[in-house]
mmCIF file with all atom_site columns, C-alpha atoms and ligand atoms in Angstrom:
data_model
loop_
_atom_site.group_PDB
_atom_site.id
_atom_site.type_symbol
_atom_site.label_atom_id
_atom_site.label_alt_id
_atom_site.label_comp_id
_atom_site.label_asym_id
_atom_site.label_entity_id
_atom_site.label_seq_id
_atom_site.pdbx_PDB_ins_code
_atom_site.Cartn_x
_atom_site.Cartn_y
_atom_site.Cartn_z
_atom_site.occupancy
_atom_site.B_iso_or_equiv
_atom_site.pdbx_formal_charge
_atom_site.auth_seq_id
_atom_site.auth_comp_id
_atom_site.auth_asym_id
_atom_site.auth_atom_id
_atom_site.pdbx_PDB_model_num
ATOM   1   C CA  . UNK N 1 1   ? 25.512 3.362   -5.232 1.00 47.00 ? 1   UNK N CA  1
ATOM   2   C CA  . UNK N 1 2   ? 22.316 4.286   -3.960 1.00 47.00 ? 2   UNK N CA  1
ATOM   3   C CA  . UNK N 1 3   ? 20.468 7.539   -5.244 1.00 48.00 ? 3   UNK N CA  1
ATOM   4   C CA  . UNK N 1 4   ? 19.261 9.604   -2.468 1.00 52.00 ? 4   UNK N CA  1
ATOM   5   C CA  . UNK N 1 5   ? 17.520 12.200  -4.403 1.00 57.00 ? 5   UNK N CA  1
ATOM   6   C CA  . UNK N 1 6   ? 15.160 9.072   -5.927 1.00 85.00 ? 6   UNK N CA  1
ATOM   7   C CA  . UNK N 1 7   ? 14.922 6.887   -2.574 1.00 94.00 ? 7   UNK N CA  1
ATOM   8   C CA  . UNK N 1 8   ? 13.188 8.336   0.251  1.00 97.00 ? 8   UNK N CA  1
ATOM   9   C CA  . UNK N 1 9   ? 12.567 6.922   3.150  1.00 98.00 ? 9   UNK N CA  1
ATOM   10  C CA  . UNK N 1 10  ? 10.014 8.050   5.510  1.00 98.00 ? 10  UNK N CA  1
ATOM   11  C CA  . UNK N 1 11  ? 8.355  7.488   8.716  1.00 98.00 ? 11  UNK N CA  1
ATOM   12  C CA  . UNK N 1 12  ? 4.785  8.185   9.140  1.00 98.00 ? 12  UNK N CA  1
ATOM   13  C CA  . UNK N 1 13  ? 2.789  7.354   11.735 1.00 98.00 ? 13  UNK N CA  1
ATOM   14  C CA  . UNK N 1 14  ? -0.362 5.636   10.739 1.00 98.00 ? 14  UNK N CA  1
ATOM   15  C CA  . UNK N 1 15  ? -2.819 1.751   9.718  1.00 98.00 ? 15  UNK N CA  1
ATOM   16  C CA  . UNK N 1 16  ? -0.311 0.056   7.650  1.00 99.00 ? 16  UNK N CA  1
ATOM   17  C CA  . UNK N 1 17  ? -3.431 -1.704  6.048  1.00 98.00 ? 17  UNK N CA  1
ATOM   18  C CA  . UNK N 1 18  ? -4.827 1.449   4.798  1.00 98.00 ? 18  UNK N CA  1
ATOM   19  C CA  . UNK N 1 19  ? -1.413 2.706   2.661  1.00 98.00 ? 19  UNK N CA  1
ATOM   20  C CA  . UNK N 1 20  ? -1.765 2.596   -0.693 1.00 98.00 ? 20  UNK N CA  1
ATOM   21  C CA  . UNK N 1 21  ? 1.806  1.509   -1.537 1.00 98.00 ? 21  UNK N CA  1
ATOM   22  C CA  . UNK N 1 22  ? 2.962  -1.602  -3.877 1.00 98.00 ? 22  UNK N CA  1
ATOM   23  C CA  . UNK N 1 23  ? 3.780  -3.761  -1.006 1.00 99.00 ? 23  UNK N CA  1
ATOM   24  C CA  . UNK N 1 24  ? 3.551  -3.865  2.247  1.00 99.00 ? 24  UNK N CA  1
ATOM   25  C CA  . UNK N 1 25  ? 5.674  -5.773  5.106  1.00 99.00 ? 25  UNK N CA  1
ATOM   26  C CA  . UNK N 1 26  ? 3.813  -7.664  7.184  1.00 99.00 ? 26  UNK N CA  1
ATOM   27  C CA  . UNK N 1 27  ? 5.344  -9.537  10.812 1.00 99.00 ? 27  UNK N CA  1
ATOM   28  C CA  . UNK N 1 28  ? 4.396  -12.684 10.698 1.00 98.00 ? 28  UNK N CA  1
ATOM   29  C CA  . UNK N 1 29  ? 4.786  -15.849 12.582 1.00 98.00 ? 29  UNK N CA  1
ATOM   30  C CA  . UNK N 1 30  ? 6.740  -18.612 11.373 1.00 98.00 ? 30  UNK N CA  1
ATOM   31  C CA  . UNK N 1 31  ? 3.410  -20.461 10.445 1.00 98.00 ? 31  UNK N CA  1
ATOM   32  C CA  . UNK N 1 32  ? 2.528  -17.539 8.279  1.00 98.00 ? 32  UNK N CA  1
ATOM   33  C CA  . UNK N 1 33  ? -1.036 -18.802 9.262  1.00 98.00 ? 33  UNK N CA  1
ATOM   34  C CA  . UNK N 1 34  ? -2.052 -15.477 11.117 1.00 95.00 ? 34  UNK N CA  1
ATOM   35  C CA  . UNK N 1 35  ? -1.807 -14.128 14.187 1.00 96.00 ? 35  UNK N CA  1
ATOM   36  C CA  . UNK N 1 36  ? -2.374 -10.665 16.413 1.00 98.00 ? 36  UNK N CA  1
ATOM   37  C CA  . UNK N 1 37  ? -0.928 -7.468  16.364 1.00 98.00 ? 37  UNK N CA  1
ATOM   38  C CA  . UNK N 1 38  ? -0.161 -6.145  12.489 1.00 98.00 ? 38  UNK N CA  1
ATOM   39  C CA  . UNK N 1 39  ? -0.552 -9.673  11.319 1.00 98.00 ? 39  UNK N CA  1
ATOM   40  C CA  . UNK N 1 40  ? -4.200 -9.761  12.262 1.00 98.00 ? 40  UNK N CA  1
ATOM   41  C CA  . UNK N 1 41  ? -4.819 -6.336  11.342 1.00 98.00 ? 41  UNK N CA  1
ATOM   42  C CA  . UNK N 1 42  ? -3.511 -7.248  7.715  1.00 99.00 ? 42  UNK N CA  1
ATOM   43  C CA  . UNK N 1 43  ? -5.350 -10.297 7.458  1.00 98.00 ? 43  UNK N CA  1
ATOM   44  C CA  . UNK N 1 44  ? -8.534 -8.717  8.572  1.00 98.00 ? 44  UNK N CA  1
ATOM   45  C CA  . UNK N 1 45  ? -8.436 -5.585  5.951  1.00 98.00 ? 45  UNK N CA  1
ATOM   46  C CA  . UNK N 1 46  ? -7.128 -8.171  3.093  1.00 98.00 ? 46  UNK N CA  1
ATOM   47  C CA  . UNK N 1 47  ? -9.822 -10.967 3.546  1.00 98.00 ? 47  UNK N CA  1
ATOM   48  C CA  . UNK N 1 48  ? -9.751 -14.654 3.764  1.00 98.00 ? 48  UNK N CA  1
ATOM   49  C CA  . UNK N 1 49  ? -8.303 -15.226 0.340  1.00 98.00 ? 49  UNK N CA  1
ATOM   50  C CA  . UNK N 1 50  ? -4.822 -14.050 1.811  1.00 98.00 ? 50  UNK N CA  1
ATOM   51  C CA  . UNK N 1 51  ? -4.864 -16.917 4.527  1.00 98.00 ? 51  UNK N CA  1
ATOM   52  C CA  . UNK N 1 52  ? -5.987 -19.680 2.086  1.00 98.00 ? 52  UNK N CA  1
ATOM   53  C CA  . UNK N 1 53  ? -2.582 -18.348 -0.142 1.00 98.00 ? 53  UNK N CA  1
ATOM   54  C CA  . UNK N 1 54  ? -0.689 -18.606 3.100  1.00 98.00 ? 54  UNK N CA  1
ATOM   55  C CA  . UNK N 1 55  ? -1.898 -22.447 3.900  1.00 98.00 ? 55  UNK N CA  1
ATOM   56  C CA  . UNK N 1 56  ? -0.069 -22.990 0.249  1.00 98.00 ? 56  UNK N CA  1
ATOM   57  C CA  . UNK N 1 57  ? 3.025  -21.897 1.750  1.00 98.00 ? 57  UNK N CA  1
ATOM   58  C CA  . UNK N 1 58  ? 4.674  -24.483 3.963  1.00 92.00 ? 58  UNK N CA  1
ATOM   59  C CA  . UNK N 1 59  ? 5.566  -21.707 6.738  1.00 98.00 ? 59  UNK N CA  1
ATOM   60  C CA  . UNK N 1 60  ? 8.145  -19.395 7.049  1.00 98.00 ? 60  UNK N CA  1
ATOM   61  C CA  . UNK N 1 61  ? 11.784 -19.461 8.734  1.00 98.00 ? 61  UNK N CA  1
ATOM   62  C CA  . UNK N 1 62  ? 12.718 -16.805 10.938 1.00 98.00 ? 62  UNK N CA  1
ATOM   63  C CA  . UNK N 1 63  ? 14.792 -14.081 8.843  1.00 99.00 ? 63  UNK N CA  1
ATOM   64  C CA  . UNK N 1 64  ? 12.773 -14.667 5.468  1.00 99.00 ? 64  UNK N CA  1
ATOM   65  C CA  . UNK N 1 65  ? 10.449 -13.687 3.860  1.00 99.00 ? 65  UNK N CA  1
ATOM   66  C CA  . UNK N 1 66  ? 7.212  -14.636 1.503  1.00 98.00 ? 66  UNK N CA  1
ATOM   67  C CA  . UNK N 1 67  ? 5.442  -12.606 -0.834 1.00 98.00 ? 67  UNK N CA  1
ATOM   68  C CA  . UNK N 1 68  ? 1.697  -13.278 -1.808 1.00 98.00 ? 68  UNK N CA  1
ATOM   69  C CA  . UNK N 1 69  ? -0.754 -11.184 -2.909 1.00 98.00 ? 69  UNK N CA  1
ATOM   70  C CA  . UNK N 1 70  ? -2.551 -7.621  -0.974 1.00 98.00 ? 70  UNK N CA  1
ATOM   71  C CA  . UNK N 1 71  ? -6.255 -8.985  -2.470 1.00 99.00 ? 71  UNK N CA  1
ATOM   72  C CA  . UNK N 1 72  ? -8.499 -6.250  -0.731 1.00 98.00 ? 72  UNK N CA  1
ATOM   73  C CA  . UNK N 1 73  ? -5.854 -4.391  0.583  1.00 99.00 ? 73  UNK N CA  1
ATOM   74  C CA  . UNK N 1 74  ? -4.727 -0.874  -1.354 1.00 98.00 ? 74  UNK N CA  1
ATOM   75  C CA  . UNK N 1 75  ? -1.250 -2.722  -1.843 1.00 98.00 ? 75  UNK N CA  1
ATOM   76  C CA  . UNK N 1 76  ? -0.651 -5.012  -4.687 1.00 98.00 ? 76  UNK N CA  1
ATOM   77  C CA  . UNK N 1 77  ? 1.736  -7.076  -2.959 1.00 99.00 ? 77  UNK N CA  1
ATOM   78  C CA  . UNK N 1 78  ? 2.291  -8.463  1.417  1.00 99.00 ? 78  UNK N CA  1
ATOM   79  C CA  . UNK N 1 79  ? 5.728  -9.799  1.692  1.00 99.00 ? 79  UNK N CA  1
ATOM   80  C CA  . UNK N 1 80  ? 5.561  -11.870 5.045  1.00 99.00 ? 80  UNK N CA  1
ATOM   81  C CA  . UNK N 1 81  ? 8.404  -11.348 7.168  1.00 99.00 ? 81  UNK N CA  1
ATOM   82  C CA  . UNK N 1 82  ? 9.209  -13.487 10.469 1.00 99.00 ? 82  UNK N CA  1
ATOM   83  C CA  . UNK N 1 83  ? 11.236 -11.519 12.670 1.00 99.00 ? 83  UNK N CA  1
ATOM   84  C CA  . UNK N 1 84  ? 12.965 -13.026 15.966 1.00 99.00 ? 84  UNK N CA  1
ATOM   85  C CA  . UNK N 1 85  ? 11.644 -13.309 19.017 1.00 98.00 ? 85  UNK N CA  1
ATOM   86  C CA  . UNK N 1 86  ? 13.662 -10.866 22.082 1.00 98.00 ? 86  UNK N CA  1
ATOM   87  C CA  . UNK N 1 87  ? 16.077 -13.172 24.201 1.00 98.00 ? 87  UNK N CA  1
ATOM   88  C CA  . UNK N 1 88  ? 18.085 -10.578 25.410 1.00 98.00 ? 88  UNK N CA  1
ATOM   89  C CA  . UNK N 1 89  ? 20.145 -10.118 22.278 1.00 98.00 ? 89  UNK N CA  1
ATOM   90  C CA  . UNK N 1 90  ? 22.616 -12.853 22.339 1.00 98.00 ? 90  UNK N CA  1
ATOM   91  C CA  . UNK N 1 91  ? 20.722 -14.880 20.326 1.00 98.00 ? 91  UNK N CA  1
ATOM   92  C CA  . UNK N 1 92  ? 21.442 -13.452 16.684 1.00 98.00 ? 92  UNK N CA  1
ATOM   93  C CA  . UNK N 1 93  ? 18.350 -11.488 16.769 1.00 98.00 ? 93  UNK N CA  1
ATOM   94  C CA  . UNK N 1 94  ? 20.111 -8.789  15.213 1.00 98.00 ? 94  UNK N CA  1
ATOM   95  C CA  . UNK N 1 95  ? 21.188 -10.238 12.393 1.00 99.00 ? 95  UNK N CA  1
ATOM   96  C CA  . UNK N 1 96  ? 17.800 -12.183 11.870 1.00 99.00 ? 96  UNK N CA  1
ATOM   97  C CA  . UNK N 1 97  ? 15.889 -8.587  11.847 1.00 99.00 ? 97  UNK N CA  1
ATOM   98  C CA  . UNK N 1 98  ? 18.261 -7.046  9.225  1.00 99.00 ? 98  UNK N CA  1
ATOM   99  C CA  . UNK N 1 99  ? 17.813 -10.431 7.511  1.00 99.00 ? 99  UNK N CA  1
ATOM   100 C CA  . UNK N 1 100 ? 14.002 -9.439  7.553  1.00 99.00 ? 100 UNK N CA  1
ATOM   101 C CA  . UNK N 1 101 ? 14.639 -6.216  6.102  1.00 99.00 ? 101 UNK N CA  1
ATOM   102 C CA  . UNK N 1 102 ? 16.976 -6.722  3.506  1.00 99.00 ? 102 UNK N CA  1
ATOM   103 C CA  . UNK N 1 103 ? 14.887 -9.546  2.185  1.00 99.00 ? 103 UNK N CA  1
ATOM   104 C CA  . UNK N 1 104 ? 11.833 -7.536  1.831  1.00 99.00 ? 104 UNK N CA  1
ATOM   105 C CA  . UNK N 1 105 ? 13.618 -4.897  -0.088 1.00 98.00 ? 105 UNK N CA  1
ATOM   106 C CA  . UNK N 1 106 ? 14.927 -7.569  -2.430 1.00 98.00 ? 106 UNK N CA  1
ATOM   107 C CA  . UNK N 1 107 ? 11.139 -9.306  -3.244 1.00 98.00 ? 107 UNK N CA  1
ATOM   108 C CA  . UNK N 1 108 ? 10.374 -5.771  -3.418 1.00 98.00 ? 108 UNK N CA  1
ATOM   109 C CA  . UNK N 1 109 ? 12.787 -5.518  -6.140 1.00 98.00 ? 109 UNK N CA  1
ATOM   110 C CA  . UNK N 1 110 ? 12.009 -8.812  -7.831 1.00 98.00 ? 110 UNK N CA  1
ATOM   111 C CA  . UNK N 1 111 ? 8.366  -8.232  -7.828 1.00 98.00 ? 111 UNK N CA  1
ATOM   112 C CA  . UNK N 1 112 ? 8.761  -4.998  -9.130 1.00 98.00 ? 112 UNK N CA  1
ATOM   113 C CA  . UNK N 1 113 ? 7.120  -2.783  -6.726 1.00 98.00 ? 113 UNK N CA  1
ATOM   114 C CA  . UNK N 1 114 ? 8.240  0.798   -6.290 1.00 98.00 ? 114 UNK N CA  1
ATOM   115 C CA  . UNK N 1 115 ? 7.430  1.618   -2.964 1.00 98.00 ? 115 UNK N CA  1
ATOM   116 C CA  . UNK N 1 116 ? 7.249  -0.514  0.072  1.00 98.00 ? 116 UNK N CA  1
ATOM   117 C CA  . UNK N 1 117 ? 5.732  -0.378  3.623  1.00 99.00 ? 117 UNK N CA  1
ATOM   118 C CA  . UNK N 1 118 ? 7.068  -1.532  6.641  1.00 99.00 ? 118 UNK N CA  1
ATOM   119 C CA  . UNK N 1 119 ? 6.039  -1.728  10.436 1.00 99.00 ? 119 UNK N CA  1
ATOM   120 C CA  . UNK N 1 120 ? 8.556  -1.867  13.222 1.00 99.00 ? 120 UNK N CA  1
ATOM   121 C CA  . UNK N 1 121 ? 9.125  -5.683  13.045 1.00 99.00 ? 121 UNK N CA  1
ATOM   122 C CA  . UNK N 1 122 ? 9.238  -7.677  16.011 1.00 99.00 ? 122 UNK N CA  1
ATOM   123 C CA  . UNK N 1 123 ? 9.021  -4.642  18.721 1.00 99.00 ? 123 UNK N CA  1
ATOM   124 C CA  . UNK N 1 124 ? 5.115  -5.547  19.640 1.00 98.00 ? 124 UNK N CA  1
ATOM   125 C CA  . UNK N 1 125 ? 4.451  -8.732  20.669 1.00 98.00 ? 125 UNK N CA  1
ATOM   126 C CA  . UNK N 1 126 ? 7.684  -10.385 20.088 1.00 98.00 ? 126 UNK N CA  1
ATOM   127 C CA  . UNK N 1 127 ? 9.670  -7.798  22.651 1.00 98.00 ? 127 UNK N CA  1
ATOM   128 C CA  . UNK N 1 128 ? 12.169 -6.296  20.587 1.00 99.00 ? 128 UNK N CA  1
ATOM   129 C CA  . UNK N 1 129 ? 12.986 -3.191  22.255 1.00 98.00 ? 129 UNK N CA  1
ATOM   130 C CA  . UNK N 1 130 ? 12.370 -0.547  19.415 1.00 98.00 ? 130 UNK N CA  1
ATOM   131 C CA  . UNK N 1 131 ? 15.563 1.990   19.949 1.00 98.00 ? 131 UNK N CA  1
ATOM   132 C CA  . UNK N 1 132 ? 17.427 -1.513  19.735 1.00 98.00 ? 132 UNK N CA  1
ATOM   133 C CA  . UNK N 1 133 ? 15.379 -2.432  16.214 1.00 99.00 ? 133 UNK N CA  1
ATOM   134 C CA  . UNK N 1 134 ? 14.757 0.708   14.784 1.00 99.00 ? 134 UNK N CA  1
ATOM   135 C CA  . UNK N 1 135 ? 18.948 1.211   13.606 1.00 98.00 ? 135 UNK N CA  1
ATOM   136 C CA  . UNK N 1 136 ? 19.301 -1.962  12.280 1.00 99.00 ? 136 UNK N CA  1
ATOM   137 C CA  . UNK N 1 137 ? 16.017 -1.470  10.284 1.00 99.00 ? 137 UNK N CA  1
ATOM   138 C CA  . UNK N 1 138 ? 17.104 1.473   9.075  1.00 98.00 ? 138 UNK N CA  1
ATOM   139 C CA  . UNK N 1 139 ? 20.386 0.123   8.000  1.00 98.00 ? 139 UNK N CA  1
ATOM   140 C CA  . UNK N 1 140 ? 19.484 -3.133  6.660  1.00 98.00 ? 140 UNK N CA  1
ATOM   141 C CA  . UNK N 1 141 ? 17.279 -0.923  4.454  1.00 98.00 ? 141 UNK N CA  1
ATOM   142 C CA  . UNK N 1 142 ? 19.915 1.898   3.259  1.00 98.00 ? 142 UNK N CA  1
ATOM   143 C CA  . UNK N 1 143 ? 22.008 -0.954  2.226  1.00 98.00 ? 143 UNK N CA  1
ATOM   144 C CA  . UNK N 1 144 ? 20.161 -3.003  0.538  1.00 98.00 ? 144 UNK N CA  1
ATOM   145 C CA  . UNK N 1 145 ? 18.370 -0.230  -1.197 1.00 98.00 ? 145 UNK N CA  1
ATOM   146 C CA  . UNK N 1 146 ? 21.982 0.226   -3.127 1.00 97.00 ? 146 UNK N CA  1
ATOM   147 C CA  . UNK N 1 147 ? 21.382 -2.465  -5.280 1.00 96.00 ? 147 UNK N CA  1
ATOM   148 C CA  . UNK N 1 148 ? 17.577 -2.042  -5.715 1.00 97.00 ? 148 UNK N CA  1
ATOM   149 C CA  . UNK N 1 149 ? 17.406 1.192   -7.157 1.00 96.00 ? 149 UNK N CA  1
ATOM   150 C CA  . UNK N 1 150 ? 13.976 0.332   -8.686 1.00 97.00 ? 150 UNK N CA  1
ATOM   151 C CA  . UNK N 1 151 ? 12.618 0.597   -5.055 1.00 98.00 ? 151 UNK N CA  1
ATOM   152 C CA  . UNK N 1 152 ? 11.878 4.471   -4.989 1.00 98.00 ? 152 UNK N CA  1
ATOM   153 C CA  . UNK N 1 153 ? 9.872  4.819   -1.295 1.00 98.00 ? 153 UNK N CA  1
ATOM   154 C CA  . UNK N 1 154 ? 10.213 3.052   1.753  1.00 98.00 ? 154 UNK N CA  1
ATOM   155 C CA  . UNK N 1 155 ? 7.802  4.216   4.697  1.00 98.00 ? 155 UNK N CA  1
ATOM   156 C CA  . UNK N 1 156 ? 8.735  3.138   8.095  1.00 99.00 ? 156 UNK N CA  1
ATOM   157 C CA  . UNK N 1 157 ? 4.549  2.835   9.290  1.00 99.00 ? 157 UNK N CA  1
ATOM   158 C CA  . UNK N 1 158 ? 4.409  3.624   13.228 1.00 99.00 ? 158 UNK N CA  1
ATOM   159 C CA  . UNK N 1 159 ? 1.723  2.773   15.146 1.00 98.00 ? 159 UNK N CA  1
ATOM   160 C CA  . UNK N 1 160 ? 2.435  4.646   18.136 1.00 98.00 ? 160 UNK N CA  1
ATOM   161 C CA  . UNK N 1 161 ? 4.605  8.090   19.087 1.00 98.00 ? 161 UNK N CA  1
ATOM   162 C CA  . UNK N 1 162 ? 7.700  6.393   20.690 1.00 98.00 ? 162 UNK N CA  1
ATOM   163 C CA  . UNK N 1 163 ? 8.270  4.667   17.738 1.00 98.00 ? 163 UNK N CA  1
ATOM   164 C CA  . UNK N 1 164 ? 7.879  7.173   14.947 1.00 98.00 ? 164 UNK N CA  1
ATOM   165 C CA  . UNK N 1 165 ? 9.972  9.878   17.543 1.00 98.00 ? 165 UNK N CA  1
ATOM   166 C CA  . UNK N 1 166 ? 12.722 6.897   17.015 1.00 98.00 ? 166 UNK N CA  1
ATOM   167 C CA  . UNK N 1 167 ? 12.610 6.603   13.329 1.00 98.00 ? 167 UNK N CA  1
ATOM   168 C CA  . UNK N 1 168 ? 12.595 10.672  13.299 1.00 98.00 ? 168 UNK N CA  1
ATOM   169 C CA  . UNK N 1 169 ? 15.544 11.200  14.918 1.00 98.00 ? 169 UNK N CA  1
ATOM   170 C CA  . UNK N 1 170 ? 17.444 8.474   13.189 1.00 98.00 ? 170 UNK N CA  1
ATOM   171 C CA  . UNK N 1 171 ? 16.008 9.574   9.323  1.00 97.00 ? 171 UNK N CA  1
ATOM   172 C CA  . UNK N 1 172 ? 17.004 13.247  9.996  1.00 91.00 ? 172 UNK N CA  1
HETATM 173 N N1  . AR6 E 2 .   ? -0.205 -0.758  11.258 1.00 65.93 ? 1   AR6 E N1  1
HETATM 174 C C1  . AR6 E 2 .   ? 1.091  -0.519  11.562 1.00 65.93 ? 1   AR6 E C1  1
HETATM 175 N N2  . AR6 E 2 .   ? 1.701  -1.006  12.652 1.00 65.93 ? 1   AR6 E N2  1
HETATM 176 C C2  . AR6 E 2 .   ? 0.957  -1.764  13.494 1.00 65.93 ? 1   AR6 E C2  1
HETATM 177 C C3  . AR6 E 2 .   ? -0.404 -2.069  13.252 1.00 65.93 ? 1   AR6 E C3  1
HETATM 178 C C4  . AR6 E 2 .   ? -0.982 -1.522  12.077 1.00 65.93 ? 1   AR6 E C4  1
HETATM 179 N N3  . AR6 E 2 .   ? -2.266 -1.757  11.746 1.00 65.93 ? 1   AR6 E N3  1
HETATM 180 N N4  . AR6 E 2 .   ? -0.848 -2.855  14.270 1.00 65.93 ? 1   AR6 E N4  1
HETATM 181 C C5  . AR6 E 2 .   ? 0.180  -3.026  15.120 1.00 65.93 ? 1   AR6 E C5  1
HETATM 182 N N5  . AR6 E 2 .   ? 1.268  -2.367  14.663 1.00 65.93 ? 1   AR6 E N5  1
HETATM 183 P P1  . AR6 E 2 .   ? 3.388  -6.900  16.333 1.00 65.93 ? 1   AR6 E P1  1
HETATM 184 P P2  . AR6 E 2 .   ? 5.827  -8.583  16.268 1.00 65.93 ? 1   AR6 E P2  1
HETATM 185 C C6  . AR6 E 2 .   ? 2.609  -2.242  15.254 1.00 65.93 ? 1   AR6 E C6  1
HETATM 186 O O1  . AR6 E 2 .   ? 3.060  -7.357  17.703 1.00 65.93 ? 1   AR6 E O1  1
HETATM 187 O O2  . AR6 E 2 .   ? 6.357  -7.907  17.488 1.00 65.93 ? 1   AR6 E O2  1
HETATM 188 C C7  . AR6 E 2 .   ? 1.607  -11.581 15.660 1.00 65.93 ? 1   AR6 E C7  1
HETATM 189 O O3  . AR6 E 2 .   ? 0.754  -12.350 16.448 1.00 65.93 ? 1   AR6 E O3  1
HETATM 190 C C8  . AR6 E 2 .   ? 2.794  -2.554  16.727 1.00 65.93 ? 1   AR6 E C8  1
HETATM 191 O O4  . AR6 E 2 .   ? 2.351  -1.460  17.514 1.00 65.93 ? 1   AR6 E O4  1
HETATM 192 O O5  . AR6 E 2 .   ? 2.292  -6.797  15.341 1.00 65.93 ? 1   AR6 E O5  1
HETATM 193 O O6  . AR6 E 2 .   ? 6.757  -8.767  15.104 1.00 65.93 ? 1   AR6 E O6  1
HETATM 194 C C9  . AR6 E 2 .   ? 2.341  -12.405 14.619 1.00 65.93 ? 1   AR6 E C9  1
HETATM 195 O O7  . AR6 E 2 .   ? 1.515  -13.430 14.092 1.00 65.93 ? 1   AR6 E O7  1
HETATM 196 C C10 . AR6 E 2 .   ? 4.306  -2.738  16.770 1.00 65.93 ? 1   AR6 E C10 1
HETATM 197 O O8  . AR6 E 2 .   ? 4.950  -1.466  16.800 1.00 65.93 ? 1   AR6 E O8  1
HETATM 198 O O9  . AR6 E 2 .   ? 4.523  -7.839  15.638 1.00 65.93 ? 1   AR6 E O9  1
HETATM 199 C C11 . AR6 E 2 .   ? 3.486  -12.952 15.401 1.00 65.93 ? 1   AR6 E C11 1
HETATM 200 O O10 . AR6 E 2 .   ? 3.104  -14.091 16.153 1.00 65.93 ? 1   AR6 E O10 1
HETATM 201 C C12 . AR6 E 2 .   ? 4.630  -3.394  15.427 1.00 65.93 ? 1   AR6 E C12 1
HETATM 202 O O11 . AR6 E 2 .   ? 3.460  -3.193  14.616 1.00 65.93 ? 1   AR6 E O11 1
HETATM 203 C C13 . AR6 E 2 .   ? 3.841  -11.839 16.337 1.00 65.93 ? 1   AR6 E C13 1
HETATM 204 O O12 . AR6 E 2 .   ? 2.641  -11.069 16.485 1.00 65.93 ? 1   AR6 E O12 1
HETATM 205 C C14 . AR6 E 2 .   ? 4.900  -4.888  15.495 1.00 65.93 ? 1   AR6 E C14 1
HETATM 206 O O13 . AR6 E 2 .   ? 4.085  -5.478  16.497 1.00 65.93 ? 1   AR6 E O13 1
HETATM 207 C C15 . AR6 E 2 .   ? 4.894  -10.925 15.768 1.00 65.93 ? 1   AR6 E C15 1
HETATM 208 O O14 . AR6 E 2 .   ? 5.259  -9.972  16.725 1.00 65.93 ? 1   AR6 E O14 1
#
């Protein structure tokens, strides 16, 4: 059972890059070699020794995740996570985002960090209509939370006011 008096969750609205958390989430590509958005932003603030640890990673399926190292950034830890691309919904992109967020809870877990950052994967660039992704992050994350009770904070990072007002009403 998960203890909700020792794992909050949060949304905040804020530069996911400048949290100092043990890990942070970032959305990635499947090449996991960079890109715009968060990705960039994380990249930028972390310094080139993050993308030559990403070229030693062959890439990244859709649904997982990889974990390498924050190097400049206040984190410790960026566990990349490639979330699916908007079709409409009938392609399993539901499943494939709670896939992203359960993972990332579990590395969290496994690399020992205590609290975690995420941004609203996949509702930039790749079109996932956030009052669609926001639930099923939330979820995924309540769940899988149950068996990593080491994992004491998550903060739902939201870059603009739509998204945090959705994460608001849905974390009470
Ligand atoms: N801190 C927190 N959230 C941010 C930041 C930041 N510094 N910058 C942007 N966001 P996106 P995706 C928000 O497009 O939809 C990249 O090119 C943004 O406002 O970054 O998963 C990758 O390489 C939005 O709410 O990611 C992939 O090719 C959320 O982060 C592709 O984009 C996600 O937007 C992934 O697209």
């Amino acid at each position: 059972m998960s203890d909700a008096r020792r794992q909050l969750l949060e949304a905040i609205l804020g530069d996911i890059t400048r949290l100092a958390v043990d890990a942070i989430v970032n959305a990635a590509n499947a090449s996991l070699l960079g890109g715009g958005g968060v990705d960039g932003a994380i990249h930028r603030a972390a310094g080139p020794e993050l993308l030559e640890e990403c070229r030693r990673i062959s890439g990244c399926p859709t649904g997982e995740v990889r974990v390498t190292r924050g190097y400049q950034l206040p984190a410790h830890w960026v566990i990349h996570a490639v979330g699916p691309v908007w079709e409409g919904g009938g392609r399993g992109e539901e499943a494939l985002l709670a896939s992203c967020y359960a993972h990332a809870i579990r590395e969290a877990a496994r690399v020992e960090a205590r609290s975690i950052a995420f941004p609203s994967i996949s509702t930039g660039i790749y079109g996932y209509p956030v009052d669609r992704a926001a639930p099923v992050a939330v979820r995924a994350v309540r769940e899988t939370l149950e068996a990593a009770p080491s994992v004491e904070r998550v903060v739902f990072t939201c870059f603009d006011e739509r998204t945090l007002s959705v994460y608001e009403e849905l974390l009470g």
